[in-house]
CSV table of C-alpha atoms in Angstrom, one decimal:
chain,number,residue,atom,x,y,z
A,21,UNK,CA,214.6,149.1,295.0
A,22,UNK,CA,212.9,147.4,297.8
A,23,UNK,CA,209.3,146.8,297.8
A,24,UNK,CA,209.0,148.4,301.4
A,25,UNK,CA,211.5,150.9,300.6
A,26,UNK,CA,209.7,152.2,297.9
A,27,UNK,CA,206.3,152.3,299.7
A,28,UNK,CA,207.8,153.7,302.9
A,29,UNK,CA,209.2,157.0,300.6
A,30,UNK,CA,206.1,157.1,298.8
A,31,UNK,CA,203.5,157.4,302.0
A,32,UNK,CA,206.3,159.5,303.4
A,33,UNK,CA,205.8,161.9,300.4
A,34,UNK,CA,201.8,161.7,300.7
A,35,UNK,CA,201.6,162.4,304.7
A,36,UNK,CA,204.1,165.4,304.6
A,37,UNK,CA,202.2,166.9,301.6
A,38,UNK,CA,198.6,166.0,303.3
A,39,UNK,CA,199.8,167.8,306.5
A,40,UNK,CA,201.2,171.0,304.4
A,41,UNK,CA,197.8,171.1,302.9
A,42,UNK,CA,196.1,171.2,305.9
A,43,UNK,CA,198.6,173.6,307.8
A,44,UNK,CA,197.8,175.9,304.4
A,45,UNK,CA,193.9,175.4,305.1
A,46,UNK,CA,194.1,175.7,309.2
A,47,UNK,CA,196.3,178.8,308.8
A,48,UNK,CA,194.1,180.6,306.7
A,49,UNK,CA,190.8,179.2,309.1
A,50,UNK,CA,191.8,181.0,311.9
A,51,UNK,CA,192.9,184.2,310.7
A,52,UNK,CA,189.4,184.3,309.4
A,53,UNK,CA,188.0,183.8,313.2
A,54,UNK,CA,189.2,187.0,313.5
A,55,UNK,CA,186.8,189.9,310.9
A,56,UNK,CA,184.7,187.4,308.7
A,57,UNK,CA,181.2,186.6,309.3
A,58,UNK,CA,179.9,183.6,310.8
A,59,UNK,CA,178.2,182.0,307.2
A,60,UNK,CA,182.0,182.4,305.9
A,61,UNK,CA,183.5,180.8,309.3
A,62,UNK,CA,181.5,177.7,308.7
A,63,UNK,CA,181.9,177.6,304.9
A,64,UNK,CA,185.6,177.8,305.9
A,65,UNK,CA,185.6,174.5,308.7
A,66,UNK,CA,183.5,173.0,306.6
A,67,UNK,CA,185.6,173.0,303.9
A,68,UNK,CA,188.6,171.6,305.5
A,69,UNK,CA,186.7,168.7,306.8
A,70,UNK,CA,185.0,167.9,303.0
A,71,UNK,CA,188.5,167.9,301.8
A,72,UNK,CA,189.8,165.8,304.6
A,73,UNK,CA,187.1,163.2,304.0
A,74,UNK,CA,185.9,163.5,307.7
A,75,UNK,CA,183.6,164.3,309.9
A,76,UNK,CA,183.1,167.1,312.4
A,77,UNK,CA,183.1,165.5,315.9
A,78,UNK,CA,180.2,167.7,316.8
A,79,UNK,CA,178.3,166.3,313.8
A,80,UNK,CA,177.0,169.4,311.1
A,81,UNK,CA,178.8,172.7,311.3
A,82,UNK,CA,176.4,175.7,311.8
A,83,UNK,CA,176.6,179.7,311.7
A,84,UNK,CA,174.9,179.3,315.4
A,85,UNK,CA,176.1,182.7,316.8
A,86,UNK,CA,179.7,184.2,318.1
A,87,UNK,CA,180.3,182.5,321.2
A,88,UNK,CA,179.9,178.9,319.7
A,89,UNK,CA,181.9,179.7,316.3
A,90,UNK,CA,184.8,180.7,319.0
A,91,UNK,CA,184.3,177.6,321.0
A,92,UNK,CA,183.8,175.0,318.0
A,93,UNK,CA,187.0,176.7,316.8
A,94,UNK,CA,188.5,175.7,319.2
A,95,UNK,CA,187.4,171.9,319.2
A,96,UNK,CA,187.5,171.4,315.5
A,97,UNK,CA,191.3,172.7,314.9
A,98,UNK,CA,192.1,170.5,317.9
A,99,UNK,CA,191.0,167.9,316.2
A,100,UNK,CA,192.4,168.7,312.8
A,101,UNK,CA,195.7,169.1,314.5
A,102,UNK,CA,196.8,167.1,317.5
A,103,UNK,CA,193.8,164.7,317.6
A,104,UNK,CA,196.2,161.4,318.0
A,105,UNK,CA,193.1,159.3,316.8
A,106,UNK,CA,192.4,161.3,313.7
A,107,UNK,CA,195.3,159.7,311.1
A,108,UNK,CA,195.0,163.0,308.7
A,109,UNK,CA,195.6,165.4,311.8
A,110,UNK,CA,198.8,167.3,311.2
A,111,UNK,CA,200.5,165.5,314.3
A,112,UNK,CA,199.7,162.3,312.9
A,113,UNK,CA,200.8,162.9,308.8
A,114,UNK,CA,203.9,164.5,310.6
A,115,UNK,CA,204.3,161.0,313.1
A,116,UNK,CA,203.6,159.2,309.8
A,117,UNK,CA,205.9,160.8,307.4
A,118,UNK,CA,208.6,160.8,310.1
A,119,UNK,CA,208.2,157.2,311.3
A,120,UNK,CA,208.5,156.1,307.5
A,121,UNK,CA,211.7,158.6,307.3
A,122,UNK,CA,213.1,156.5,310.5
A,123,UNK,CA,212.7,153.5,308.7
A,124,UNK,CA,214.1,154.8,305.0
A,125,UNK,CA,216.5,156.7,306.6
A,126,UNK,CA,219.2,154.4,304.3
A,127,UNK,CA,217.4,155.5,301.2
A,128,UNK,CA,217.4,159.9,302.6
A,129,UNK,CA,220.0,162.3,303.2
A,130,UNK,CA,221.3,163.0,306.8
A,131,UNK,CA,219.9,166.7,306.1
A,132,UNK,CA,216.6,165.4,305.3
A,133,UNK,CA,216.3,163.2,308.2
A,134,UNK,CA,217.3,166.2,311.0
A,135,UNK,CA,214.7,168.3,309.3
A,136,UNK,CA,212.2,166.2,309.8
A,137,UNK,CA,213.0,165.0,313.2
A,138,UNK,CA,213.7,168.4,314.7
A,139,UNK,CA,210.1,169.5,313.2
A,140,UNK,CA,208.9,166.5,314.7
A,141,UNK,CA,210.5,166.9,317.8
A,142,UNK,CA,208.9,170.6,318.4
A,143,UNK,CA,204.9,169.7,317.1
A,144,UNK,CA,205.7,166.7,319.7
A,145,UNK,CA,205.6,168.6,322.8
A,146,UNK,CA,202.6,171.2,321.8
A,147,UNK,CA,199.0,171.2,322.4
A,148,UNK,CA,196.0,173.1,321.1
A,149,UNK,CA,195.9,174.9,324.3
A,150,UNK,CA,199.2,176.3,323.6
A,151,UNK,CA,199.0,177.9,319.8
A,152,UNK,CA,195.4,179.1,320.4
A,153,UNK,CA,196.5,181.6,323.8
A,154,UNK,CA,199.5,183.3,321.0
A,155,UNK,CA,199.2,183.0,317.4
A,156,UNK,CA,197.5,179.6,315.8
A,157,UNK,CA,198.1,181.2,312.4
A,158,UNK,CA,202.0,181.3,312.9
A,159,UNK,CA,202.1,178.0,314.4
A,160,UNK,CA,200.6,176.6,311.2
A,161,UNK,CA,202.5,179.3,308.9
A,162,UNK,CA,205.9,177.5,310.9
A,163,UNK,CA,204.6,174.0,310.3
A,164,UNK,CA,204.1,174.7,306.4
A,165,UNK,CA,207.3,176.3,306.2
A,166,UNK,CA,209.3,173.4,308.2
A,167,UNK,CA,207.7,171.2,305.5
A,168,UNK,CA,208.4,173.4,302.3
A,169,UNK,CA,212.1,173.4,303.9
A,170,UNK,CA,212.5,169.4,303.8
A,171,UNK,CA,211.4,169.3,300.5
A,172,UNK,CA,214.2,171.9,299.3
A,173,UNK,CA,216.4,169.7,301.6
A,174,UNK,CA,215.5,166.8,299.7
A,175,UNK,CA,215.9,168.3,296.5
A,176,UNK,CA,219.0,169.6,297.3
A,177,UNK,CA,220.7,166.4,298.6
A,178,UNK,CA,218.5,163.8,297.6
A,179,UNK,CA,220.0,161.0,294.9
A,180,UNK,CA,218.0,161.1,291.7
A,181,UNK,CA,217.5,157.3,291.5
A,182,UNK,CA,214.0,155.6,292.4
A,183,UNK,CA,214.1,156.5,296.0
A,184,UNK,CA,213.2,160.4,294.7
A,185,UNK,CA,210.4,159.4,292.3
A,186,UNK,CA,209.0,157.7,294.7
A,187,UNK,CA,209.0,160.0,297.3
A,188,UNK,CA,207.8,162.9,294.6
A,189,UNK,CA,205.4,160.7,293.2
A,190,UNK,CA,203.3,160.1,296.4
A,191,UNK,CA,203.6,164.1,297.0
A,192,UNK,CA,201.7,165.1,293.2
A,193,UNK,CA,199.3,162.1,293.7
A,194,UNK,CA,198.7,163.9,297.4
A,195,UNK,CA,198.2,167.1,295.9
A,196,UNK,CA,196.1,166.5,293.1
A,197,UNK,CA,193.1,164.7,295.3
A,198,UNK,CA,193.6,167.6,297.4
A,199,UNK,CA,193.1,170.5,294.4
A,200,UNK,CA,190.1,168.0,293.1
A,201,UNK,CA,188.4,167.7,296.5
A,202,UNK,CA,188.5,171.2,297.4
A,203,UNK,CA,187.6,172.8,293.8
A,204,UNK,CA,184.8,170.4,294.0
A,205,UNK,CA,183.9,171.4,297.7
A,206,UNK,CA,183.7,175.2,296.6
A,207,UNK,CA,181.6,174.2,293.3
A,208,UNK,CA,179.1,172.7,295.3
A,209,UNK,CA,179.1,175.9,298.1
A,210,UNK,CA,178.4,178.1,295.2
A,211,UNK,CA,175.5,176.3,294.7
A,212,UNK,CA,174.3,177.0,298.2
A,213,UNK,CA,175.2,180.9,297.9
A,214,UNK,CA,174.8,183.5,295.4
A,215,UNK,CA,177.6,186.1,297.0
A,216,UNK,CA,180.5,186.7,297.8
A,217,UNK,CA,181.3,183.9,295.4
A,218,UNK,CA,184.7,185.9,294.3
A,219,UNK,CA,186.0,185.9,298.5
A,220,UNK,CA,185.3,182.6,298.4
A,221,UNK,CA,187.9,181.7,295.2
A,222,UNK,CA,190.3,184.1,296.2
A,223,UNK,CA,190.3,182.0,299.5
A,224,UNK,CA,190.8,178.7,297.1
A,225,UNK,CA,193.4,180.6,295.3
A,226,UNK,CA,195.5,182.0,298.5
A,227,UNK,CA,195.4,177.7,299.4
A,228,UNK,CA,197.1,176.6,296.7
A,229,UNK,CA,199.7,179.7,297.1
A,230,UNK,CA,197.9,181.2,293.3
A,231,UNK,CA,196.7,184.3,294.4
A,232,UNK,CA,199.4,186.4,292.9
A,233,UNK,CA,200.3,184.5,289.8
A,234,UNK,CA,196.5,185.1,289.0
A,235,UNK,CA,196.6,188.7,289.4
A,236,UNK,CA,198.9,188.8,287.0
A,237,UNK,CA,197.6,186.5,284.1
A,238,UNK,CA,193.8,187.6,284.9
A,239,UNK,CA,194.2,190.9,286.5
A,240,UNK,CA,192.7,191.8,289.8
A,241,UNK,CA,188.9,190.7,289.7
A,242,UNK,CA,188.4,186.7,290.6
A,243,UNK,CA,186.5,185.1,288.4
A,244,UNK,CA,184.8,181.4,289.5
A,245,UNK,CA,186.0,180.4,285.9
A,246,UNK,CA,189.0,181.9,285.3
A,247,UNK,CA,190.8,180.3,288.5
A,248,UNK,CA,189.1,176.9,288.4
A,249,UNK,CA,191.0,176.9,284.6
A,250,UNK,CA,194.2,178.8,286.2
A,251,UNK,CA,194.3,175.3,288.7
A,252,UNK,CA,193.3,172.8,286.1
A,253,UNK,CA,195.2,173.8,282.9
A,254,UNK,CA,197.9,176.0,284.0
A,255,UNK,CA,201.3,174.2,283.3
A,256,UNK,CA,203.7,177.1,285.1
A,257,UNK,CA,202.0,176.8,288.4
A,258,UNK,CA,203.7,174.8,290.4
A,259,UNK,CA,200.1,173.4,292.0
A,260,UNK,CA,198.0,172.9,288.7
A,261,UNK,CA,196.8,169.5,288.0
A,262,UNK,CA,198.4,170.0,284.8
A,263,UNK,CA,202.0,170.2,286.7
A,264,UNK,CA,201.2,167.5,288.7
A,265,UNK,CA,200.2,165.0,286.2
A,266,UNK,CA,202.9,166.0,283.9
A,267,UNK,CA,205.1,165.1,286.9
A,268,UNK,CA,203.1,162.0,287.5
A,269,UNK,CA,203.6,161.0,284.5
A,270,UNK,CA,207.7,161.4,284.4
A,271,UNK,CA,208.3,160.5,288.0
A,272,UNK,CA,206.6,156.8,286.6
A,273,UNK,CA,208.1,156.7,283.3
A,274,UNK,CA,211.9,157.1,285.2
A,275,UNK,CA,211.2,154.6,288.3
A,276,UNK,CA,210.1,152.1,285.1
A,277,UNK,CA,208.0,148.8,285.0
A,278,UNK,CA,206.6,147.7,288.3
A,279,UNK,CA,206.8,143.5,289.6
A,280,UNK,CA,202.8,143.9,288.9
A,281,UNK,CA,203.7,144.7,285.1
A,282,UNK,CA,199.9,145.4,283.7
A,283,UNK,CA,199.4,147.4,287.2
A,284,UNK,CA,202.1,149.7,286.1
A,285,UNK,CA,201.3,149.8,282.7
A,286,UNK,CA,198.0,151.0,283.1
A,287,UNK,CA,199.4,153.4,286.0
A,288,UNK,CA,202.2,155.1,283.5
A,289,UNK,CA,198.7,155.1,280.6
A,290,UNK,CA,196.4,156.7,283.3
A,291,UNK,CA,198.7,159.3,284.0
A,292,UNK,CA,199.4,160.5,280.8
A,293,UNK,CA,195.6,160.5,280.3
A,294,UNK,CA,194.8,162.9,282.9
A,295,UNK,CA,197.3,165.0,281.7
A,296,UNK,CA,196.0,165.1,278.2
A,297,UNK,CA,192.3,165.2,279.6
A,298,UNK,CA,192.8,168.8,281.5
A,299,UNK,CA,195.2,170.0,278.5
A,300,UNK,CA,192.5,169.1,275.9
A,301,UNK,CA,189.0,167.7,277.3
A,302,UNK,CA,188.6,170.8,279.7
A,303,UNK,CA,188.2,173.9,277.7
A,304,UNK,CA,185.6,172.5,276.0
A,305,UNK,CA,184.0,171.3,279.0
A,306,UNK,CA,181.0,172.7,280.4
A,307,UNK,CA,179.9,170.4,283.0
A,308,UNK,CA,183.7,170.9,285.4
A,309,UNK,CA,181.5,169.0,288.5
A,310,UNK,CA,181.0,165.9,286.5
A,311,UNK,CA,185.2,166.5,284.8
A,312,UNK,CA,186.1,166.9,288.3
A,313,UNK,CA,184.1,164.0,289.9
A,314,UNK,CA,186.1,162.0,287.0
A,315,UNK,CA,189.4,163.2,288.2
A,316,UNK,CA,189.0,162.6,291.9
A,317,UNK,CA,187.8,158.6,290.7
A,318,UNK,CA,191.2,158.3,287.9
A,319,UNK,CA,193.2,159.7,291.0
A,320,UNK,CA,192.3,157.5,293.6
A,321,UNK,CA,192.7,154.7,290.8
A,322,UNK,CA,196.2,155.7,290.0
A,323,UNK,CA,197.0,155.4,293.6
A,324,UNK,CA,195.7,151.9,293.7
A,325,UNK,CA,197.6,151.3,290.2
A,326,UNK,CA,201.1,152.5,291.7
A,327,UNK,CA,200.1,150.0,295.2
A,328,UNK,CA,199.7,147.2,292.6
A,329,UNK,CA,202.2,147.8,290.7
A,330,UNK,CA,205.3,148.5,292.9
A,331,UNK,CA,204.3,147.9,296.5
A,332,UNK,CA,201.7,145.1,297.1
A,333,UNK,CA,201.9,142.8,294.2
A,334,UNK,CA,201.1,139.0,293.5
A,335,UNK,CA,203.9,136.8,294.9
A,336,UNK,CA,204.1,135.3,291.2
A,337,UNK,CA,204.6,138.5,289.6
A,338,UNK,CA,208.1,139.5,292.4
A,339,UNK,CA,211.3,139.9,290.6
A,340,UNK,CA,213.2,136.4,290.2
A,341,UNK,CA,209.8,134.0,291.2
């Protein structure tokens, strides 16, 4: 496979699961506007903009008083979702995933391609003004289900040759800096607060859709430590770390040796490490900040492994040179 073709179904697998993530965060935001307090409205934007790596454009998000919570709703999931100048807004990870779709449309099914495009097609023509006068929750709730749809799309007509692992393997390395930056988020708001610490997790659980599998391994009391290990260790949910690596791991071993041959070789070693490390280094951890600080670093360096290795390598290192 192509260089560029590969890297096109990757990113297109990262933006679609970055804007899922945040359509699962927004949707859950602004149902909260409507019965929690202020202290847990702010917790909640702030949240969403540590795990987006961004700023607030109104700088530090206070509980200030009613009126302003309203109105900095407002403003902050405007920018979170049709801010053209903010590249992890949801209109511009959908843009993204679907202008890299346009372009790898060879290497996707025709299904795949109208899913996207007609999802596409519908965010294109919206504006903040017009989700937040009906329902903002259900446009988001729409948006995550349009995307959970092309993804059973794909995996029902997809080939099972490169293109796939590709496009998978940008999704899991997506979602596991998303788990790791928001479990580290809520670690360090625990900190700050002494209550309502099990609201709080059963908000991080309800995110990663875990709420329910939890209640039935742990029973109906959230506990800080019981879901943290749930989201870490558990190999049957489908957004553990433990899944993802495990996918990691096989969606590299199938696609095989990159031009950037060490690259890839310490890409396939790194991933099977980080799913031995939360399998076997994390029960007996006691310190999860400083495991989870590790995990965020090994993540972002697999993604720069899998860039060296298959997408942006030395000119001397390309097939045939």
């Amino acid at each position: 496979m192509l260089a560029r073709s590969a890297e096109g179904l990757y990113w297109m697998g990262r933006y679609l699961a970055r804007a899922a993530h945040l359509c699962r965060l927004l949707r859950l935001q602004t149902q909260a506007l409507v019965d929690r307090s202020e202290r847990e409205i702010s917790v909640g934007w702030r949240r969403i903009y540590r795990t987006m790596n961004r700023e607030p454009p109104m700088g530090e998000i206070e509980a200030t008083g009613d009126d302003f919570i309203l109105a900095d709703s407002f403003t902050l999931a405007d920018d979170l979702t049709f801010e053209r100048t903010n590249p992890g807004a949801v209109w511009s990870c959908f843009a993204m995933g679907r202008e890299n779709a346009r372009q790898m449309r060879h290497c996707i099914s025709a299904e795949m391609w109208t899913r996207l495009n007609l999802a596409y097609l519908r965010i294109q023509k919206l504006g903040i003004s017009d989700i937040w006068r009906r329902s903002p929750e259900d446009f988001y709730a729409q948006t995550a289900v349009e995307i959970d749809t092309f993804a059973g799309v794909a995996a029902s007509t997809m080939y099972r040759g490169d293109g796939w692992a590709f496009l998978q393997l940008g999704r899991v390395i997506e979602r596991s800096q998303s788990i790791t930056s928001l479990l580290l988020f809520q670690l360090a708001a625990d900190d700050e607060q002494v209550e309502d610490i099990a609201t709080e997790w059963t908000t991080v659980l309800r995110i990663h859709d875990a709420q329910e599998a939890y209640h039935r391994v742990y029973g109906m009391n959230v506990a800080r430590a019981d879901a943290m290990t749930m989201l870490v260790t558990d190999p049957l949910l489908p957004n553990s770390l433990a899944r993802l690596f495990g996918q990691a791991s096989d969606y590299l071993a199938s696609v095989g040796p990159g031009a950037g041959a060490r690259a890839s070789g310490r890409a396939q070693r790194l991933a099977g490490r980080l799913y031995a490390m939360v399998l076997y280094e994390w029960p007996d951890t006691d310190d999860h900040d400083d495991f989870l600080h590790r995990m965020d670093a090994y993540c972002r360096e697999l993604h720069e492994l899998v860039t060296a290795a298959w997408f942006d390598y030395a000119v001397e290192d390309a097939p045939g040179s």
